[in-house]
CSV table of N, CA and C in Angstrom, one decimal:
chain,number,residue,atom,x,y,z
A,14,MET,N,0.8,-1.2,0.0
A,14,MET,CA,0.0,0.0,0.0
A,14,MET,C,0.9,1.2,0.0
A,15,LYS,N,0.5,2.2,-0.8
A,15,LYS,CA,1.2,3.4,-0.9
A,15,LYS,C,0.3,4.6,-0.5
A,16,THR,N,1.0,5.6,0.0
A,16,THR,CA,0.2,6.8,0.4
A,16,THR,C,0.4,7.9,-0.7
A,17,ILE,N,-0.7,8.4,-1.2
A,17,ILE,CA,-0.6,9.5,-2.2
A,17,ILE,C,-1.3,10.7,-1.7
A,18,ASN,N,-0.9,11.8,-2.4
A,18,ASN,CA,-1.5,13.1,-2.0
A,18,ASN,C,-2.5,13.4,-3.2
A,19,LEU,N,-3.8,13.5,-2.8
A,19,LEU,CA,-4.9,13.7,-3.8
A,19,LEU,C,-4.7,15.1,-4.5
A,20,LYS,N,-4.1,16.1,-3.8
A,20,LYS,CA,-3.9,17.4,-4.3
A,20,LYS,C,-3.0,17.3,-5.6
A,21,LYS,N,-2.1,16.4,-5.6
A,21,LYS,CA,-1.1,16.2,-6.7
A,21,LYS,C,-1.8,15.8,-7.9
A,22,TYR,N,-2.8,14.9,-7.8
A,22,TYR,CA,-3.5,14.3,-9.0
A,22,TYR,C,-4.8,14.9,-9.3
A,23,TYR,N,-5.5,15.5,-8.3
A,23,TYR,CA,-6.8,16.1,-8.6
A,23,TYR,C,-6.9,17.5,-8.0
A,24,TYR,N,-6.0,18.3,-8.5
A,24,TYR,CA,-5.8,19.7,-7.9
A,24,TYR,C,-7.1,20.5,-7.9
A,25,PRO,N,-7.9,20.6,-9.0
A,25,PRO,CA,-9.0,21.5,-8.9
A,25,PRO,C,-10.0,21.0,-7.8
A,26,LEU,N,-10.1,19.7,-7.6
A,26,LEU,CA,-11.0,19.2,-6.6
A,26,LEU,C,-10.5,19.3,-5.2
A,27,PHE,N,-9.2,19.0,-5.0
A,27,PHE,CA,-8.6,19.0,-3.7
A,27,PHE,C,-7.5,20.1,-3.7
A,28,VAL,N,-7.8,21.2,-3.0
A,28,VAL,CA,-6.9,22.4,-2.9
A,28,VAL,C,-6.0,22.3,-1.7
A,29,THR,N,-6.3,21.4,-0.8
A,29,THR,CA,-5.5,21.2,0.4
A,29,THR,C,-4.9,19.8,0.3
A,30,ASP,N,-3.8,19.6,1.0
A,30,ASP,CA,-3.2,18.3,1.0
A,30,ASP,C,-4.1,17.2,1.7
A,31,THR,N,-4.4,16.2,0.9
A,31,THR,CA,-5.2,15.1,1.5
A,31,THR,C,-4.5,13.8,1.1
A,32,PHE,N,-4.1,13.1,2.1
A,32,PHE,CA,-3.3,11.9,1.9
A,32,PHE,C,-4.2,10.7,2.2
A,33,ILE,N,-4.1,9.7,1.2
A,33,ILE,CA,-4.9,8.4,1.4
A,33,ILE,C,-3.9,7.3,1.0
A,34,GLU,N,-4.3,6.1,1.5
A,34,GLU,CA,-3.5,4.9,1.1
A,34,GLU,C,-4.3,4.2,0.0
A,35,VAL,N,-3.5,3.8,-1.0
A,35,VAL,CA,-4.1,3.1,-2.2
A,35,VAL,C,-3.2,1.9,-2.4
A,36,SER,N,-3.8,0.9,-3.2
A,36,SER,CA,-3.0,-0.2,-3.6
A,36,SER,C,-1.9,0.2,-4.5
A,37,ASP,N,-1.0,-0.7,-4.7
A,37,ASP,CA,0.2,-0.5,-5.6
A,37,ASP,C,-0.2,-0.3,-7.0
A,38,GLU,N,-1.2,-1.1,-7.5
A,38,GLU,CA,-1.7,-1.0,-8.8
A,38,GLU,C,-2.3,0.4,-9.1
A,39,VAL,N,-3.1,0.9,-8.2
A,39,VAL,CA,-3.8,2.2,-8.3
A,39,VAL,C,-2.7,3.3,-8.3
A,40,ALA,N,-1.7,3.2,-7.5
A,40,ALA,CA,-0.6,4.2,-7.4
A,40,ALA,C,0.2,4.2,-8.7
A,41,GLU,N,0.4,3.0,-9.3
A,41,GLU,CA,1.1,2.9,-10.6
A,41,GLU,C,0.3,3.5,-11.7
A,42,ALA,N,-1.0,3.2,-11.7
A,42,ALA,CA,-1.9,3.8,-12.7
A,42,ALA,C,-2.0,5.3,-12.6
A,43,LEU,N,-2.0,5.9,-11.4
A,43,LEU,CA,-2.0,7.3,-11.3
A,43,LEU,C,-0.7,7.9,-11.7
A,44,LEU,N,0.4,7.3,-11.4
A,44,LEU,CA,1.7,7.7,-11.8
A,44,LEU,C,1.8,7.7,-13.4
A,45,PHE,N,1.3,6.6,-14.0
A,45,PHE,CA,1.4,6.5,-15.4
A,45,PHE,C,0.5,7.5,-16.1
A,46,MET,N,-0.7,7.8,-15.5
A,46,MET,CA,-1.6,8.8,-16.0
A,46,MET,C,-0.9,10.2,-16.0
A,47,ARG,N,-0.2,10.5,-14.9
A,47,ARG,CA,0.5,11.8,-14.7
A,47,ARG,C,1.6,11.9,-15.7
A,48,ARG,N,2.4,10.8,-15.9
A,48,ARG,CA,3.5,10.9,-16.9
A,48,ARG,C,2.9,11.1,-18.3
A,49,GLU,N,1.9,10.4,-18.7
A,49,GLU,CA,1.3,10.6,-20.0
A,49,GLU,C,0.8,12.0,-20.2
A,50,GLU,N,0.2,12.6,-19.2
A,50,GLU,CA,-0.3,14.0,-19.3
A,50,GLU,C,0.9,14.9,-19.4
A,51,ASN,N,1.9,14.7,-18.7
A,51,ASN,CA,3.1,15.6,-18.8
A,51,ASN,C,3.8,15.4,-20.1
A,52,ASN,N,3.8,14.2,-20.7
A,52,ASN,CA,4.4,14.0,-22.0
A,52,ASN,C,3.6,14.7,-23.1
A,53,LEU,N,2.3,14.7,-23.0
A,53,LEU,CA,1.5,15.4,-23.9
A,53,LEU,C,1.7,16.9,-23.8
A,54,THR,N,1.7,17.4,-22.6
A,54,THR,CA,1.9,18.8,-22.4
A,54,THR,C,3.3,19.2,-23.0
A,55,HIS,N,4.3,18.4,-22.8
A,55,HIS,CA,5.6,18.8,-23.3
A,55,HIS,C,5.6,18.7,-24.8
A,56,LYS,N,5.0,17.7,-25.4
A,56,LYS,CA,4.9,17.6,-26.8
A,56,LYS,C,4.2,18.8,-27.5
A,57,ILE,N,3.1,19.2,-26.9
A,57,ILE,CA,2.4,20.4,-27.4
A,57,ILE,C,3.4,21.6,-27.3
A,58,TRP,N,4.1,21.8,-26.2
A,58,TRP,CA,5.0,22.9,-26.0
A,58,TRP,C,6.1,22.8,-27.0
A,59,TYR,N,6.7,21.7,-27.2
A,59,TYR,CA,7.9,21.5,-28.0
A,59,TYR,C,7.5,21.8,-29.5
A,60,HIS,N,6.4,21.3,-29.9
A,60,HIS,CA,6.0,21.5,-31.3
A,60,HIS,C,5.2,22.8,-31.6
A,61,LYS,N,5.0,23.5,-30.5
A,61,LYS,CA,4.2,24.8,-30.6
A,61,LYS,C,2.9,24.5,-31.2
A,62,ALA,N,2.2,23.5,-30.8
A,62,ALA,CA,1.0,23.1,-31.4
A,62,ALA,C,-0.2,23.6,-30.6
A,63,TYR,N,-0.2,24.9,-30.3
A,63,TYR,CA,-1.3,25.5,-29.5
A,63,TYR,C,-2.5,25.8,-30.3
A,64,TYR,N,-2.3,25.9,-31.6
A,64,TYR,CA,-3.3,26.3,-32.5
A,64,TYR,C,-3.6,25.2,-33.6
A,65,SER,N,-4.8,25.2,-34.1
A,65,SER,CA,-5.1,24.4,-35.2
A,65,SER,C,-4.8,25.2,-36.5
A,66,LEU,N,-4.2,24.5,-37.5
A,66,LEU,CA,-3.8,25.2,-38.7
A,66,LEU,C,-4.8,25.1,-39.8
A,67,ASP,N,-6.0,24.6,-39.4
A,67,ASP,CA,-7.1,24.5,-40.4
A,67,ASP,C,-7.6,25.9,-40.8
A,68,CYS,N,-8.1,25.9,-42.0
A,68,CYS,CA,-8.5,27.3,-42.5
A,68,CYS,C,-9.7,27.8,-41.8
A,69,GLU,N,-10.5,27.0,-41.2
A,69,GLU,CA,-11.7,27.5,-40.5
A,69,GLU,C,-12.0,26.5,-39.3
A,70,ASP,N,-12.8,27.0,-38.4
A,70,ASP,CA,-13.2,26.2,-37.2
A,70,ASP,C,-14.1,25.1,-37.7
A,71,GLY,N,-13.9,23.9,-37.1
A,71,GLY,CA,-14.8,22.8,-37.4
A,71,GLY,C,-14.6,22.0,-38.6
A,72,ILE,N,-13.4,22.3,-39.3
A,72,ILE,CA,-13.2,21.6,-40.6
A,72,ILE,C,-13.0,20.1,-40.4
A,73,GLU,N,-12.6,19.7,-39.2
A,73,GLU,CA,-12.4,18.3,-38.9
A,73,GLU,C,-13.7,17.6,-38.9
A,74,ASN,N,-14.8,18.2,-38.4
A,74,ASN,CA,-16.1,17.6,-38.4
A,74,ASN,C,-16.7,17.5,-39.8
A,75,CYS,N,-16.4,18.5,-40.6
A,75,CYS,CA,-16.9,18.5,-42.0
A,75,CYS,C,-16.3,17.3,-42.8
A,76,ALA,N,-15.0,17.1,-42.5
A,76,ALA,CA,-14.3,16.0,-43.3
A,76,ALA,C,-14.9,14.7,-43.1
A,77,PHE,N,-15.4,14.4,-41.9
A,77,PHE,CA,-16.0,13.1,-41.6
A,77,PHE,C,-17.5,13.2,-41.5
A,78,ASP,N,-18.1,14.4,-41.6
A,78,ASP,CA,-19.5,14.6,-41.6
A,78,ASP,C,-20.1,14.0,-40.3
A,79,PHE,N,-19.6,14.4,-39.2
A,79,PHE,CA,-20.1,14.0,-37.9
A,79,PHE,C,-21.4,14.6,-37.5
A,80,THR,N,-21.7,15.8,-38.1
A,80,THR,CA,-22.9,16.5,-37.7
A,80,THR,C,-24.0,15.9,-38.6
A,81,ALA,N,-25.1,15.6,-37.9
A,81,ALA,CA,-26.3,15.1,-38.6
A,81,ALA,C,-27.0,16.3,-39.3
A,82,LYS,N,-27.5,16.1,-40.5
A,82,LYS,CA,-28.2,17.2,-41.2
A,82,LYS,C,-29.6,17.4,-40.7
A,83,SER,N,-30.0,18.6,-40.6
A,83,SER,CA,-31.3,18.9,-40.2
A,83,SER,C,-32.3,18.6,-41.3
A,84,PRO,N,-33.6,18.4,-41.0
A,84,PRO,CA,-34.6,18.1,-42.0
A,84,PRO,C,-34.6,19.3,-43.0
A,85,GLU,N,-34.4,20.5,-42.6
A,85,GLU,CA,-34.4,21.6,-43.5
A,85,GLU,C,-33.3,21.5,-44.5
A,86,GLU,N,-32.1,21.1,-44.0
A,86,GLU,CA,-30.9,21.0,-44.9
A,86,GLU,C,-31.2,19.9,-45.9
A,87,ILE,N,-31.7,18.8,-45.5
A,87,ILE,CA,-32.0,17.6,-46.4
A,87,ILE,C,-33.0,18.1,-47.4
A,88,LEU,N,-34.1,18.8,-47.0
A,88,LEU,CA,-35.1,19.3,-48.0
A,88,LEU,C,-34.5,20.2,-49.0
A,89,LEU,N,-33.6,21.1,-48.5
A,89,LEU,CA,-32.9,22.1,-49.5
A,89,LEU,C,-32.1,21.3,-50.5
A,90,GLU,N,-31.3,20.3,-50.0
A,90,GLU,CA,-30.5,19.5,-50.9
A,90,GLU,C,-31.3,18.8,-51.9
A,91,GLN,N,-32.4,18.3,-51.5
A,91,GLN,CA,-33.3,17.6,-52.5
A,91,GLN,C,-33.9,18.5,-53.5
A,92,GLU,N,-34.3,19.7,-53.1
A,92,GLU,CA,-34.8,20.7,-54.0
A,92,GLU,C,-33.7,21.2,-55.0
A,93,GLU,N,-32.5,21.4,-54.5
A,93,GLU,CA,-31.4,21.8,-55.4
A,93,GLU,C,-31.1,20.7,-56.4
A,94,GLU,N,-31.1,19.4,-56.0
A,94,GLU,CA,-30.9,18.3,-56.9
A,94,GLU,C,-32.0,18.2,-57.9
A,95,GLN,N,-33.3,18.4,-57.5
A,95,GLN,CA,-34.4,18.4,-58.5
A,95,GLN,C,-34.2,19.6,-59.5
A,96,LEU,N,-33.8,20.7,-59.0
A,96,LEU,CA,-33.6,21.9,-59.9
A,96,LEU,C,-32.5,21.6,-60.9
A,97,PHE,N,-31.4,21.0,-60.4
A,97,PHE,CA,-30.3,20.7,-61.2
A,97,PHE,C,-30.7,19.7,-62.3
A,98,LEU,N,-31.4,18.7,-61.9
A,98,LEU,CA,-31.9,17.7,-62.9
A,98,LEU,C,-32.8,18.3,-63.9
A,99,ALA,N,-33.7,19.2,-63.5
A,99,ALA,CA,-34.6,19.9,-64.4
A,99,ALA,C,-33.8,20.7,-65.4
A,100,THR,N,-32.8,21.4,-64.9
A,100,THR,CA,-32.0,22.2,-65.8
A,100,THR,C,-31.3,21.4,-66.8
A,101,LEU,N,-30.8,20.2,-66.4
A,101,LEU,CA,-30.1,19.3,-67.3
A,101,LEU,C,-31.1,18.9,-68.4
A,102,GLU,N,-32.3,18.6,-68.0
A,102,GLU,CA,-33.3,18.2,-69.0
A,102,GLU,C,-33.6,19.3,-70.0
A,103,HIS,N,-33.7,20.5,-69.4
A,103,HIS,CA,-34.0,21.7,-70.3
A,103,HIS,C,-32.8,21.9,-71.3
A,104,LEU,N,-31.6,21.8,-70.8
A,104,LEU,CA,-30.4,21.9,-71.7
A,104,LEU,C,-30.4,20.9,-72.8
A,105,SER,N,-30.8,19.7,-72.4
A,105,SER,CA,-30.8,18.6,-73.4
A,105,SER,C,-31.9,18.9,-74.4
A,106,GLU,N,-33.0,19.3,-74.0
A,106,GLU,CA,-34.1,19.7,-74.9
A,106,GLU,C,-33.7,20.8,-75.8
A,107,ALA,N,-33.0,21.8,-75.3
A,107,ALA,CA,-32.6,23.0,-76.1
A,107,ALA,C,-31.5,22.5,-77.0
A,108,MET,N,-30.6,21.6,-76.6
A,108,MET,CA,-29.6,21.1,-77.5
A,108,MET,C,-30.2,20.4,-78.7
A,109,ASN,N,-31.3,19.7,-78.4
A,109,ASN,CA,-32.0,18.9,-79.5
A,109,ASN,C,-32.6,19.8,-80.5
A,110,SER,N,-32.9,21.1,-80.1
A,110,SER,CA,-33.5,22.0,-81.0
A,110,SER,C,-32.5,22.6,-82.0
A,111,LEU,N,-31.3,22.4,-81.8
A,111,LEU,CA,-30.2,23.0,-82.6
A,111,LEU,C,-30.0,22.1,-83.8
A,112,THR,N,-29.3,22.7,-84.8
A,112,THR,CA,-28.8,21.8,-85.9
A,112,THR,C,-27.8,20.9,-85.5
A,113,ASP,N,-27.5,19.9,-86.3
A,113,ASP,CA,-26.5,18.9,-85.9
A,113,ASP,C,-25.1,19.5,-85.7
A,114,ILE,N,-24.7,20.4,-86.6
A,114,ILE,CA,-23.4,21.1,-86.6
A,114,ILE,C,-23.3,22.0,-85.3
A,115,GLN,N,-24.4,22.8,-85.0
A,115,GLN,CA,-24.4,23.6,-83.9
A,115,GLN,C,-24.3,22.8,-82.6
A,116,ALA,N,-25.0,21.7,-82.5
A,116,ALA,CA,-25.0,20.9,-81.3
A,116,ALA,C,-23.7,20.2,-81.1
A,117,ARG,N,-23.1,19.8,-82.2
A,117,ARG,CA,-21.8,19.1,-82.1
A,117,ARG,C,-20.7,20.1,-81.7
A,118,ARG,N,-20.7,21.3,-82.2
A,118,ARG,CA,-19.7,22.3,-81.9
A,118,ARG,C,-19.9,22.8,-80.5
A,119,ILE,N,-21.1,23.1,-80.1
A,119,ILE,CA,-21.3,23.5,-78.7
A,119,ILE,C,-21.0,22.4,-77.7
A,120,HIS,N,-21.3,21.2,-78.0
A,120,HIS,CA,-20.9,20.1,-77.1
A,120,HIS,C,-19.4,20.0,-77.0
A,121,ALA,N,-18.7,20.1,-78.1
A,121,ALA,CA,-17.2,20.0,-78.1
A,121,ALA,C,-16.6,21.2,-77.3
A,122,ARG,N,-17.2,22.4,-77.5
A,122,ARG,CA,-16.7,23.6,-76.8
A,122,ARG,C,-16.9,23.6,-75.3
A,123,TYR,N,-18.2,23.3,-74.9
A,123,TYR,CA,-18.5,23.5,-73.5
A,123,TYR,C,-18.6,22.2,-72.7
A,124,ILE,N,-18.9,21.1,-73.3
A,124,ILE,CA,-18.9,19.9,-72.5
A,124,ILE,C,-17.5,19.2,-72.5
A,125,LEU,N,-16.9,19.1,-73.7
A,125,LEU,CA,-15.6,18.5,-73.8
A,125,LEU,C,-14.5,19.5,-73.5
A,126,GLY,N,-14.8,20.8,-73.5
A,126,GLY,CA,-13.8,21.8,-73.1
A,126,GLY,C,-12.7,22.0,-74.1
A,127,LYS,N,-13.0,21.8,-75.4
A,127,LYS,CA,-12.1,22.0,-76.5
A,127,LYS,C,-12.0,23.5,-76.8
A,128,LYS,N,-10.9,23.9,-77.3
A,128,LYS,CA,-10.8,25.3,-77.8
A,128,LYS,C,-11.4,25.4,-79.2
A,129,LEU,N,-11.7,26.6,-79.6
A,129,LEU,CA,-12.3,26.8,-80.9
A,129,LEU,C,-11.3,26.4,-82.0
A,130,ILE,N,-10.1,26.6,-81.9
A,130,ILE,CA,-9.1,26.2,-82.9
A,130,ILE,C,-9.0,24.7,-83.0
A,131,GLU,N,-9.1,24.0,-81.9
A,131,GLU,CA,-9.1,22.5,-82.0
A,131,GLU,C,-10.3,22.0,-82.7
A,132,ILE,N,-11.5,22.6,-82.5
A,132,ILE,CA,-12.7,22.2,-83.2
A,132,ILE,C,-12.5,22.5,-84.7
A,133,ALA,N,-12.0,23.6,-85.0
A,133,ALA,CA,-11.8,24.0,-86.4
A,133,ALA,C,-10.9,23.1,-87.1
A,134,VAL,N,-9.8,22.7,-86.5
A,134,VAL,CA,-8.8,21.8,-87.1
A,134,VAL,C,-9.4,20.4,-87.3
A,135,GLU,N,-10.2,19.9,-86.3
A,135,GLU,CA,-10.8,18.6,-86.4
A,135,GLU,C,-11.8,18.6,-87.6
A,136,GLU,N,-12.6,19.7,-87.8
A,136,GLU,CA,-13.6,19.7,-88.8
A,136,GLU,C,-13.2,20.2,-90.1
A,137,GLY,N,-11.9,20.8,-90.1
A,137,GLY,CA,-11.4,21.3,-91.4
A,137,GLY,C,-12.0,22.6,-91.8
A,138,VAL,N,-12.4,23.4,-90.9
A,138,VAL,CA,-13.0,24.7,-91.2
A,138,VAL,C,-12.2,25.8,-90.5
A,139,SER,N,-12.5,27.1,-90.8
A,139,SER,CA,-11.8,28.2,-90.1
A,139,SER,C,-12.4,28.4,-88.7
A,140,VAL,N,-11.6,29.0,-87.9
A,140,VAL,CA,-12.0,29.3,-86.5
A,140,VAL,C,-13.2,30.3,-86.5
A,141,SER,N,-13.2,31.2,-87.4
A,141,SER,CA,-14.3,32.2,-87.4
A,141,SER,C,-15.6,31.5,-87.7
A,142,VAL,N,-15.6,30.5,-88.5
A,142,VAL,CA,-16.8,29.7,-88.8
A,142,VAL,C,-17.3,29.0,-87.6
A,143,VAL,N,-16.4,28.3,-86.9
A,143,VAL,CA,-16.7,27.6,-85.7
A,143,VAL,C,-17.3,28.6,-84.6
A,144,GLN,N,-16.6,29.8,-84.5
A,144,GLN,CA,-17.0,30.8,-83.5
A,144,GLN,C,-18.4,31.3,-83.9
A,145,GLN,N,-18.7,31.5,-85.1
A,145,GLN,CA,-20.0,32.0,-85.5
A,145,GLN,C,-21.1,31.0,-85.3
A,146,THR,N,-20.8,29.7,-85.6
A,146,THR,CA,-21.7,28.6,-85.4
A,146,THR,C,-22.0,28.5,-83.9
A,147,VAL,N,-21.0,28.5,-83.0
A,147,VAL,CA,-21.2,28.4,-81.6
A,147,VAL,C,-22.1,29.6,-81.1
A,148,LYS,N,-21.7,30.8,-81.5
A,148,LYS,CA,-22.5,32.0,-81.1
A,148,LYS,C,-23.9,31.9,-81.5
A,149,SER,N,-24.2,31.5,-82.8
A,149,SER,CA,-25.6,31.4,-83.2
A,149,SER,C,-26.3,30.3,-82.5
A,150,GLY,N,-25.6,29.2,-82.2
A,150,GLY,CA,-26.3,28.1,-81.5
A,150,GLY,C,-26.6,28.5,-80.0
A,151,LEU,N,-25.8,29.3,-79.4
A,151,LEU,CA,-26.1,29.8,-78.0
A,151,LEU,C,-27.2,30.7,-78.1
A,152,LYS,N,-27.3,31.6,-79.1
A,152,LYS,CA,-28.4,32.5,-79.2
A,152,LYS,C,-29.7,31.8,-79.5
A,153,ARG,N,-29.6,30.7,-80.3
A,153,ARG,CA,-30.8,29.9,-80.5
A,153,ARG,C,-31.3,29.2,-79.2
A,154,MET,N,-30.3,28.7,-78.5
A,154,MET,CA,-30.7,28.1,-77.2
A,154,MET,C,-31.3,29.1,-76.2
A,155,ARG,N,-30.8,30.3,-76.2
A,155,ARG,CA,-31.3,31.4,-75.3
A,155,ARG,C,-32.7,31.7,-75.7
A,156,ASN,N,-33.0,31.8,-77.0
A,156,ASN,CA,-34.3,32.1,-77.5
A,156,ASN,C,-35.3,30.9,-77.1
A,157,TYR,N,-34.8,29.7,-77.2
A,157,TYR,CA,-35.6,28.5,-76.9
A,157,TYR,C,-36.0,28.6,-75.4
A,158,PHE,N,-35.0,28.9,-74.6
A,158,PHE,CA,-35.3,29.0,-73.1
A,158,PHE,C,-36.3,30.1,-72.8
A,159,GLU,N,-36.2,31.2,-73.5
A,159,GLU,CA,-37.1,32.3,-73.3
A,159,GLU,C,-38.5,32.0,-73.8
A,160,LYS,N,-38.6,31.2,-74.9
A,160,LYS,CA,-39.9,30.8,-75.5
A,160,LYS,C,-40.6,29.9,-74.5
A,161,LYS,N,-39.8,29.0,-73.9
A,161,LYS,CA,-40.4,28.0,-73.0
A,161,LYS,C,-40.6,28.6,-71.6
A,162,LYS,N,-40.1,29.8,-71.4
A,162,LYS,CA,-40.1,30.5,-70.1
A,162,LYS,C,-39.4,29.8,-69.0
A,163,TRP,N,-38.2,29.2,-69.4
A,163,TRP,CA,-37.4,28.6,-68.4
A,163,TRP,C,-36.4,29.6,-67.8
A,164,ARG,N,-36.1,30.6,-68.6
A,164,ARG,CA,-35.1,31.6,-68.2
A,164,ARG,C,-35.8,32.7,-67.4
A,165,GLU,N,-35.2,33.1,-66.3
A,165,GLU,CA,-35.9,34.1,-65.5
A,165,GLU,C,-35.2,35.5,-65.8
């Protein structure tokens, strides 16, 4: 049996010296706990790890999505997804209203991300022709959206 001072291990709770006898295992566990705590404190001090280097507070929680979404957030996400899908359908319908050449060139330019010069070289035409075709196709799509009253 060893005698320990509770003030040493539980300072906020025991502000005066309070001695008790504990078994050897408990004394060793308390000593081990004290050493681990001191090691952690020293490690934080040595590495100057007082601050989180994350760009904003709570980024750790966002990474693993610990926070449960509220019903309002779930509903908003569903509405956004429905709006996105509707917009894709509208775009597809508007693309179908274009000529084959306009649709092919707009698809290559905006979906595949090709430059106008690349499209011109592939099709064997000048860049100005491709540019004019894309411009007129976009104008036609804009008019189609306005006619269907999809554009606000």
